[in-house]
């Protein structure tokens, strides 16, 4: 039997947490032969801690053979102790009348503290995925607050946008999602992200040639992927928790176990490629192997794509400048 992997999850009693934890414990994220210890963080308020206890009772009642231990806590240094994987899901939602700027600052406090705690107690190889919004900027703040950890270990979730785009493309082209490769989603996990299928293939042939409709791309596809979260809230009355949890599982699984040469989208700190300033956490195409990701380089960027990439970058730069004073 393999040694257990420690997986920390914040916001563990929330909607996404509820759709995520049972799948991690059943082996869907790290493999059906990989025991896990769940280290669950919730807010230090009675309601959140009680809800967390309830979720832990349900996890116990599943009697998952791979669940080798569980900790529930309100202390980030307990949750992140020796963590190998950290899923930062909990974030402050926008309250009534709250400005975007205030939301950024509230979350900056949370992610500064969590970055510092990771820096202090997590495994030196911890793989961090930020799901809580604004995910890219929260990941940037956590990364900057953890100077002793490799910045490459801080990532943000663009995989939901990637998966949403895949399904829309598969429907349009009349092919199975699994047949599509080489899709990219550039930028921020927000409606400004740019899903780009210029390089995508189906069975080795160009998907763009098959779809062949630039108008559909600009006026239907891109807006539909960008507004999908809002459409789900409108339809369900609740946000998209199960698909977000599924995307988090996909992201970490591919990062840890490898993508077998396939391109996937991850929000990673830029190395300056594609004109994205160094350090900005941006959605890029990567391949993954042996627990590491490698940027897909030297893709041609045409005028339409440059404009779309610059737009999502401008939003990220604005978010970053809104929190710069907190990061020294
Ligand atoms: P959810 O579990 O639904 O969402 C958690 C976070 O994920 C939110 O920031 C949400 O953003 C974000 N998210 C990213 N992508 C998506 C997506 N596609 N669909 C939906 N959400 C997405 O929120 P809940 O309020 O149910 O749960 C949050 C939990 O976190 C609560 O239990 C709370 O107590 C806890 N919390 C913990 C903190 C901590 O551990 N320090 C700090 C703050 C909260 P968006 O808001 O934009 O939908």
Short mmCIF file of C-alpha atoms and ligand atoms in Angstrom, two decimals:
data_model
loop_
_atom_site.label_atom_id
_atom_site.label_comp_id
_atom_site.label_asym_id
_atom_site.label_seq_id
_atom_site.Cartn_x
_atom_site.Cartn_y
_atom_site.Cartn_z
CA UNK A 1 0.00 0.00 0.00
CA UNK A 2 1.28 3.49 -0.89
CA UNK A 3 1.92 6.08 1.86
CA UNK A 4 -1.07 8.42 2.22
CA UNK A 5 -1.05 11.81 0.51
CA UNK A 6 -2.20 14.76 2.62
CA UNK A 7 -4.85 16.84 0.86
CA UNK A 8 -5.90 20.15 2.43
CA UNK A 9 -9.23 21.67 1.39
CA UNK A 10 -10.42 25.11 2.53
CA UNK A 11 -14.06 26.12 2.53
CA UNK A 12 -14.66 22.41 3.02
CA UNK A 13 -18.26 22.75 4.18
CA UNK A 14 -19.31 24.88 1.21
CA UNK A 15 -21.11 23.84 -1.96
CA UNK A 16 -17.99 23.01 -3.94
CA UNK A 17 -16.48 21.24 -0.94
CA UNK A 18 -19.54 19.01 -0.75
CA UNK A 19 -19.15 18.02 -4.40
CA UNK A 20 -15.39 17.58 -4.07
CA UNK A 21 -14.46 15.74 -0.90
CA UNK A 22 -16.28 12.48 -1.61
CA UNK A 23 -14.61 12.17 -4.98
CA UNK A 24 -11.16 12.83 -3.54
CA UNK A 25 -11.78 10.22 -0.84
CA UNK A 26 -12.93 7.67 -3.41
CA UNK A 27 -9.68 7.97 -5.35
CA UNK A 28 -10.90 9.91 -8.37
CA UNK A 29 -8.29 12.64 -7.98
CA UNK A 30 -5.08 10.86 -7.07
CA UNK A 31 -5.76 7.29 -8.17
CA UNK A 32 -7.64 4.24 -6.98
CA UNK A 33 -4.52 2.91 -5.22
CA UNK A 34 -3.61 6.13 -3.42
CA UNK A 35 -4.72 6.57 0.22
CA UNK A 36 -5.46 10.15 1.28
CA UNK A 37 -5.66 12.09 4.52
CA UNK A 38 -8.14 14.98 4.29
CA UNK A 39 -7.21 18.14 6.22
CA UNK A 40 -10.28 20.35 6.17
CA UNK A 41 -10.41 24.06 6.96
CA UNK A 42 -13.50 26.07 7.73
CA UNK A 43 -14.15 29.47 9.27
CA UNK A 44 -13.90 29.82 13.05
CA UNK A 45 -17.64 30.33 13.42
CA UNK A 46 -20.01 27.82 14.99
CA UNK A 47 -22.21 27.38 11.92
CA UNK A 48 -19.28 26.64 9.60
CA UNK A 49 -17.60 24.29 12.08
CA UNK A 50 -20.89 22.44 12.70
CA UNK A 51 -21.44 22.06 8.95
CA UNK A 52 -17.90 20.75 8.62
CA UNK A 53 -18.51 18.17 11.35
CA UNK A 54 -21.60 17.04 9.44
CA UNK A 55 -19.64 16.61 6.21
CA UNK A 56 -16.97 14.65 8.08
CA UNK A 57 -19.65 12.38 9.55
CA UNK A 58 -20.89 11.66 6.04
CA UNK A 59 -17.36 10.99 4.81
CA UNK A 60 -16.97 8.50 7.68
CA UNK A 61 -20.27 6.87 6.74
CA UNK A 62 -19.02 6.22 3.23
CA UNK A 63 -16.30 3.95 4.70
CA UNK A 64 -13.95 4.82 1.84
CA UNK A 65 -11.10 2.30 1.86
CA UNK A 66 -8.68 5.01 0.65
CA UNK A 67 -9.55 7.53 3.36
CA UNK A 68 -6.65 7.04 5.78
CA UNK A 69 -7.47 9.95 8.10
CA UNK A 70 -9.33 13.22 8.49
CA UNK A 71 -8.74 16.47 10.35
CA UNK A 72 -11.28 19.29 10.67
CA UNK A 73 -10.00 22.64 11.89
CA UNK A 74 -10.32 26.43 11.83
CA UNK A 75 -6.54 26.91 11.89
CA UNK A 76 -4.74 27.14 8.51
CA UNK A 77 -1.50 25.90 10.09
CA UNK A 78 -3.24 22.68 11.15
CA UNK A 79 -4.98 22.25 7.79
CA UNK A 80 -1.81 22.84 5.76
CA UNK A 81 0.58 20.86 8.00
CA UNK A 82 2.72 18.72 5.67
CA UNK A 83 0.04 19.08 2.96
CA UNK A 84 1.07 17.61 -0.41
CA UNK A 85 -1.93 19.10 -2.23
CA UNK A 86 -3.91 22.18 -1.14
CA UNK A 87 -7.23 23.09 -2.72
CA UNK A 88 -8.07 26.65 -1.72
CA UNK A 89 -11.81 26.74 -2.31
CA UNK A 90 -13.10 28.96 0.50
CA UNK A 91 -13.31 32.64 -0.39
CA UNK A 92 -15.38 35.60 0.64
CA UNK A 93 -18.45 35.90 -1.60
CA UNK A 94 -19.58 39.31 -2.73
CA UNK A 95 -22.12 40.68 -0.24
CA UNK A 96 -25.00 43.04 -1.06
CA UNK A 97 -23.68 46.44 -2.12
CA UNK A 98 -20.07 45.26 -1.93
CA UNK A 99 -17.73 46.81 -4.49
CA UNK A 100 -15.41 44.59 -6.51
CA UNK A 101 -12.47 46.44 -4.93
CA UNK A 102 -13.67 45.57 -1.41
CA UNK A 103 -14.16 41.95 -2.40
CA UNK A 104 -10.58 41.85 -3.69
CA UNK A 105 -9.25 43.29 -0.46
CA UNK A 106 -11.29 40.93 1.76
CA UNK A 107 -9.97 37.98 -0.19
CA UNK A 108 -6.45 39.39 -0.18
CA UNK A 109 -6.48 39.11 3.62
CA UNK A 110 -7.55 35.47 3.48
CA UNK A 111 -5.02 34.47 0.84
CA UNK A 112 -2.14 36.40 2.42
CA UNK A 113 -2.72 34.46 5.65
CA UNK A 114 -3.12 31.15 3.84
CA UNK A 115 0.01 31.73 1.72
CA UNK A 116 1.98 32.46 4.89
CA UNK A 117 0.63 29.31 6.57
CA UNK A 118 1.50 27.18 3.55
CA UNK A 119 4.96 28.73 3.57
CA UNK A 120 5.41 27.77 7.19
CA UNK A 121 4.00 24.25 7.46
CA UNK A 122 3.17 22.63 4.09
CA UNK A 123 5.31 20.08 2.25
CA UNK A 124 8.04 21.87 0.27
CA UNK A 125 6.53 20.32 -2.86
CA UNK A 126 2.92 21.24 -2.07
CA UNK A 127 0.77 21.62 -5.16
CA UNK A 128 -1.67 24.47 -4.64
CA UNK A 129 -4.84 24.98 -6.68
CA UNK A 130 -6.88 28.11 -6.02
CA UNK A 131 -10.60 27.80 -6.85
CA UNK A 132 -12.02 30.61 -4.69
CA UNK A 133 -12.64 33.78 -6.69
CA UNK A 134 -11.04 35.93 -7.91
CA UNK A 135 -8.97 32.76 -8.39
CA UNK A 136 -6.01 34.05 -10.41
CA UNK A 137 -5.39 37.03 -8.15
CA UNK A 138 -5.95 34.99 -4.99
CA UNK A 139 -3.36 32.51 -6.27
CA UNK A 140 -0.98 35.38 -6.99
CA UNK A 141 -1.41 36.70 -3.44
CA UNK A 142 -0.86 33.27 -1.88
CA UNK A 143 2.23 32.74 -4.05
CA UNK A 144 3.69 36.13 -3.05
CA UNK A 145 2.97 35.37 0.60
CA UNK A 146 4.94 32.10 0.45
CA UNK A 147 8.48 33.17 -0.46
CA UNK A 148 10.07 29.86 0.57
CA UNK A 149 7.92 27.77 -1.76
CA UNK A 150 8.48 27.42 -5.50
CA UNK A 151 6.15 29.89 -7.27
CA UNK A 152 5.49 27.17 -9.87
CA UNK A 153 3.53 25.29 -7.20
CA UNK A 154 0.78 27.94 -7.14
CA UNK A 155 -1.93 27.57 -9.76
CA UNK A 156 -5.45 28.83 -10.43
CA UNK A 157 -8.37 26.93 -11.90
CA UNK A 158 -9.09 27.60 -15.58
CA UNK A 159 -10.12 24.00 -16.14
CA UNK A 160 -13.82 24.68 -15.77
CA UNK A 161 -13.63 27.22 -18.60
CA UNK A 162 -11.62 24.67 -20.59
CA UNK A 163 -14.19 21.92 -19.99
CA UNK A 164 -17.10 24.25 -20.78
CA UNK A 165 -15.42 25.23 -24.05
CA UNK A 166 -14.73 21.59 -24.93
CA UNK A 167 -18.39 20.64 -24.58
CA UNK A 168 -19.58 23.60 -26.66
CA UNK A 169 -17.10 22.74 -29.41
CA UNK A 170 -18.00 19.06 -29.37
CA UNK A 171 -21.71 19.95 -29.76
CA UNK A 172 -21.00 22.36 -32.57
CA UNK A 173 -18.75 19.98 -34.49
CA UNK A 174 -20.84 16.86 -33.77
CA UNK A 175 -17.91 14.97 -32.24
CA UNK A 176 -17.24 13.44 -28.83
CA UNK A 177 -15.50 15.67 -26.27
CA UNK A 178 -12.75 13.08 -25.87
CA UNK A 179 -11.81 13.41 -29.54
CA UNK A 180 -10.86 17.09 -29.23
CA UNK A 181 -7.26 17.96 -28.39
CA UNK A 182 -5.16 21.12 -28.22
CA UNK A 183 -7.72 23.54 -26.89
CA UNK A 184 -6.43 26.56 -24.96
CA UNK A 185 -8.13 28.99 -22.59
CA UNK A 186 -6.04 32.10 -22.06
CA UNK A 187 -6.20 34.47 -19.12
CA UNK A 188 -8.32 35.14 -16.08
CA UNK A 189 -11.00 32.81 -14.68
CA UNK A 190 -13.69 35.39 -15.38
CA UNK A 191 -15.95 36.25 -18.30
CA UNK A 192 -12.91 37.87 -20.00
CA UNK A 193 -11.09 34.54 -20.48
CA UNK A 194 -10.38 33.67 -24.12
CA UNK A 195 -11.18 30.12 -25.26
CA UNK A 196 -9.07 29.55 -28.37
CA UNK A 197 -9.60 26.57 -30.67
CA UNK A 198 -7.31 27.69 -33.50
CA UNK A 199 -4.95 24.79 -32.76
CA UNK A 200 -7.58 22.24 -31.75
CA UNK A 201 -7.78 18.94 -33.58
CA UNK A 202 -10.24 16.09 -33.99
CA UNK A 203 -8.58 12.84 -34.93
CA UNK A 204 -5.56 14.89 -36.03
CA UNK A 205 -7.55 17.18 -38.39
CA UNK A 206 -8.21 20.87 -37.72
CA UNK A 207 -11.34 21.58 -35.67
CA UNK A 208 -11.38 25.18 -36.88
CA UNK A 209 -11.59 24.00 -40.50
CA UNK A 210 -14.45 21.71 -39.51
CA UNK A 211 -16.39 24.47 -37.74
CA UNK A 212 -15.28 27.18 -40.19
CA UNK A 213 -17.44 29.99 -38.84
CA UNK A 214 -15.64 33.00 -37.35
CA UNK A 215 -18.93 34.69 -36.61
CA UNK A 216 -20.00 31.78 -34.36
CA UNK A 217 -16.65 31.99 -32.58
CA UNK A 218 -16.83 35.71 -31.80
CA UNK A 219 -20.56 36.13 -31.26
CA UNK A 220 -21.76 32.85 -29.78
CA UNK A 221 -18.98 30.58 -28.56
CA UNK A 222 -16.79 33.02 -26.63
CA UNK A 223 -19.69 34.87 -24.93
CA UNK A 224 -21.43 31.58 -24.10
CA UNK A 225 -18.39 30.11 -22.36
CA UNK A 226 -17.77 33.44 -20.57
CA UNK A 227 -21.34 33.72 -19.29
CA UNK A 228 -21.90 30.05 -18.49
CA UNK A 229 -21.53 30.53 -14.73
CA UNK A 230 -24.19 33.25 -14.72
CA UNK A 231 -26.51 31.09 -16.89
CA UNK A 232 -26.23 28.24 -14.37
CA UNK A 233 -26.98 30.53 -11.44
CA UNK A 234 -30.04 31.80 -13.28
CA UNK A 235 -31.26 28.28 -14.07
CA UNK A 236 -30.44 26.57 -10.77
CA UNK A 237 -30.70 29.44 -8.33
CA UNK A 238 -27.30 28.28 -7.09
CA UNK A 239 -23.81 28.49 -8.53
CA UNK A 240 -22.09 25.76 -10.49
CA UNK A 241 -20.59 23.71 -7.69
CA UNK A 242 -20.46 20.19 -9.12
CA UNK A 243 -18.81 21.19 -12.39
CA UNK A 244 -16.37 23.43 -10.50
CA UNK A 245 -15.47 20.51 -8.21
CA UNK A 246 -15.10 18.25 -11.23
CA UNK A 247 -12.74 20.72 -12.88
CA UNK A 248 -10.65 20.91 -9.69
CA UNK A 249 -10.35 17.12 -9.72
CA UNK A 250 -9.32 17.17 -13.41
CA UNK A 251 -6.72 19.89 -12.76
CA UNK A 252 -5.01 18.15 -9.84
CA UNK A 253 -5.29 14.66 -11.35
CA UNK A 254 -3.56 15.76 -14.54
CA UNK A 255 -0.93 17.74 -12.61
CA UNK A 256 -0.07 14.80 -10.34
CA UNK A 257 -0.63 11.83 -12.64
CA UNK A 258 0.19 13.40 -16.03
CA UNK A 259 -1.80 14.41 -19.10
CA UNK A 260 -0.16 11.84 -21.40
CA UNK A 261 0.93 14.47 -23.89
CA UNK A 262 -2.47 16.16 -24.07
CA UNK A 263 -2.75 19.93 -23.66
CA UNK A 264 -4.67 21.11 -20.62
CA UNK A 265 -5.27 24.64 -19.37
CA UNK A 266 -3.84 25.72 -16.02
CA UNK A 267 -3.55 29.16 -14.45
CA UNK A 268 0.21 29.36 -13.80
CA UNK A 269 2.71 32.13 -13.06
CA UNK A 270 3.88 33.55 -16.37
CA UNK A 271 7.55 33.31 -17.31
CA UNK A 272 7.09 36.25 -19.67
CA UNK A 273 5.94 34.14 -22.64
CA UNK A 274 3.24 35.39 -25.00
CA UNK A 275 3.76 38.97 -23.75
CA UNK A 276 2.30 38.18 -20.31
CA UNK A 277 4.36 39.91 -17.60
CA UNK A 278 6.35 37.57 -15.41
CA UNK A 279 4.55 36.35 -12.30
CA UNK A 280 0.98 37.07 -13.46
CA UNK A 281 -1.14 33.95 -12.89
CA UNK A 282 -2.60 33.40 -16.34
CA UNK A 283 -4.40 30.58 -18.13
CA UNK A 284 -1.91 28.89 -20.49
CA UNK A 285 -1.77 25.61 -22.40
CA UNK A 286 0.46 23.08 -20.65
CA UNK A 287 1.31 19.42 -20.77
CA UNK A 288 2.01 17.58 -17.52
CA UNK A 289 4.31 14.73 -16.58
CA UNK A 290 5.88 13.42 -13.35
CA UNK A 291 4.13 16.04 -11.22
CA UNK A 292 5.35 18.98 -13.32
CA UNK A 293 3.76 21.10 -16.00
CA UNK A 294 5.44 22.40 -19.14
CA UNK A 295 4.18 25.43 -21.03
CA UNK A 296 3.28 24.88 -24.68
CA UNK A 297 5.46 27.53 -26.34
CA UNK A 298 5.67 29.48 -29.57
CA UNK A 299 2.04 29.30 -30.66
CA UNK A 300 1.26 32.03 -33.21
CA UNK A 301 -0.96 34.80 -31.84
CA UNK A 302 -3.05 36.56 -34.49
CA UNK A 303 -4.63 40.01 -34.15
CA UNK A 304 -8.00 38.73 -32.90
CA UNK A 305 -6.27 36.61 -30.24
CA UNK A 306 -3.89 39.41 -29.22
CA UNK A 307 -6.85 41.71 -28.57
CA UNK A 308 -8.66 39.04 -26.56
CA UNK A 309 -5.53 38.14 -24.56
CA UNK A 310 -4.75 41.80 -23.87
CA UNK A 311 -8.29 42.33 -22.57
CA UNK A 312 -8.14 39.52 -20.02
CA UNK A 313 -4.59 40.55 -19.07
CA UNK A 314 -5.72 44.15 -18.47
CA UNK A 315 -8.34 42.86 -16.02
CA UNK A 316 -5.74 40.81 -14.17
CA UNK A 317 -3.30 43.71 -14.03
CA UNK A 318 -6.04 45.89 -12.58
CA UNK A 319 -6.77 43.27 -9.91
CA UNK A 320 -3.08 42.96 -9.19
CA UNK A 321 -2.59 46.70 -8.78
CA UNK A 322 -5.59 46.75 -6.41
CA UNK A 323 -3.75 44.50 -3.95
CA UNK A 324 -0.13 45.53 -4.65
CA UNK A 325 0.09 47.68 -1.50
CA UNK A 326 -0.60 44.60 0.65
CA UNK A 327 2.24 42.57 -0.80
CA UNK A 328 5.24 44.80 -0.06
P1 LIG B 1 -18.82 27.65 -3.08
O1 LIG B 1 -18.28 26.38 -2.48
O2 LIG B 1 -19.94 27.56 -4.03
O3 LIG B 1 -17.65 28.46 -3.81
C1 LIG B 1 -16.39 28.65 -3.19
C2 LIG B 1 -15.55 29.56 -4.04
O4 LIG B 1 -15.30 28.98 -5.31
C3 LIG B 1 -16.19 30.93 -4.33
O5 LIG B 1 -15.17 31.93 -4.22
C4 LIG B 1 -16.64 30.78 -5.75
O6 LIG B 1 -16.65 32.00 -6.44
C5 LIG B 1 -15.51 29.95 -6.30
N1 LIG B 1 -15.74 29.40 -7.62
C6 LIG B 1 -14.79 29.30 -8.59
N2 LIG B 1 -15.31 28.81 -9.70
C7 LIG B 1 -16.61 28.61 -9.48
C8 LIG B 1 -17.66 28.14 -10.28
N3 LIG B 1 -17.51 27.82 -11.51
N4 LIG B 1 -18.87 28.02 -9.73
C9 LIG B 1 -19.06 28.37 -8.47
N5 LIG B 1 -18.10 28.85 -7.67
C10 LIG B 1 -16.88 28.99 -8.17
O7 LIG B 1 -19.19 28.67 -1.95
P2 LIG B 1 -19.94 28.44 -0.56
O8 LIG B 1 -20.30 29.81 -0.09
O9 LIG B 1 -20.95 27.34 -0.64
O10 LIG B 1 -18.79 27.87 0.36
C11 LIG B 1 -17.66 28.60 0.70
C12 LIG B 1 -17.19 28.04 2.04
O11 LIG B 1 -15.94 28.65 2.30
C13 LIG B 1 -18.13 28.38 3.19
O12 LIG B 1 -18.38 27.19 3.89
C14 LIG B 1 -17.32 29.37 4.03
O13 LIG B 1 -17.56 29.18 5.39
C15 LIG B 1 -15.92 29.01 3.65
N6 LIG B 1 -14.89 30.03 3.74
C16 LIG B 1 -13.72 29.58 4.23
C17 LIG B 1 -12.67 30.43 4.36
C18 LIG B 1 -11.44 29.90 4.96
O14 LIG B 1 -11.25 28.70 4.96
N7 LIG B 1 -10.58 30.75 5.46
C19 LIG B 1 -12.75 31.83 3.94
C20 LIG B 1 -14.02 32.19 3.39
C21 LIG B 1 -15.04 31.30 3.29
P3 LIG B 1 -17.94 32.96 -6.55
O15 LIG B 1 -18.17 33.49 -5.16
O16 LIG B 1 -17.50 33.99 -7.52
O17 LIG B 1 -19.06 32.09 -7.04
#
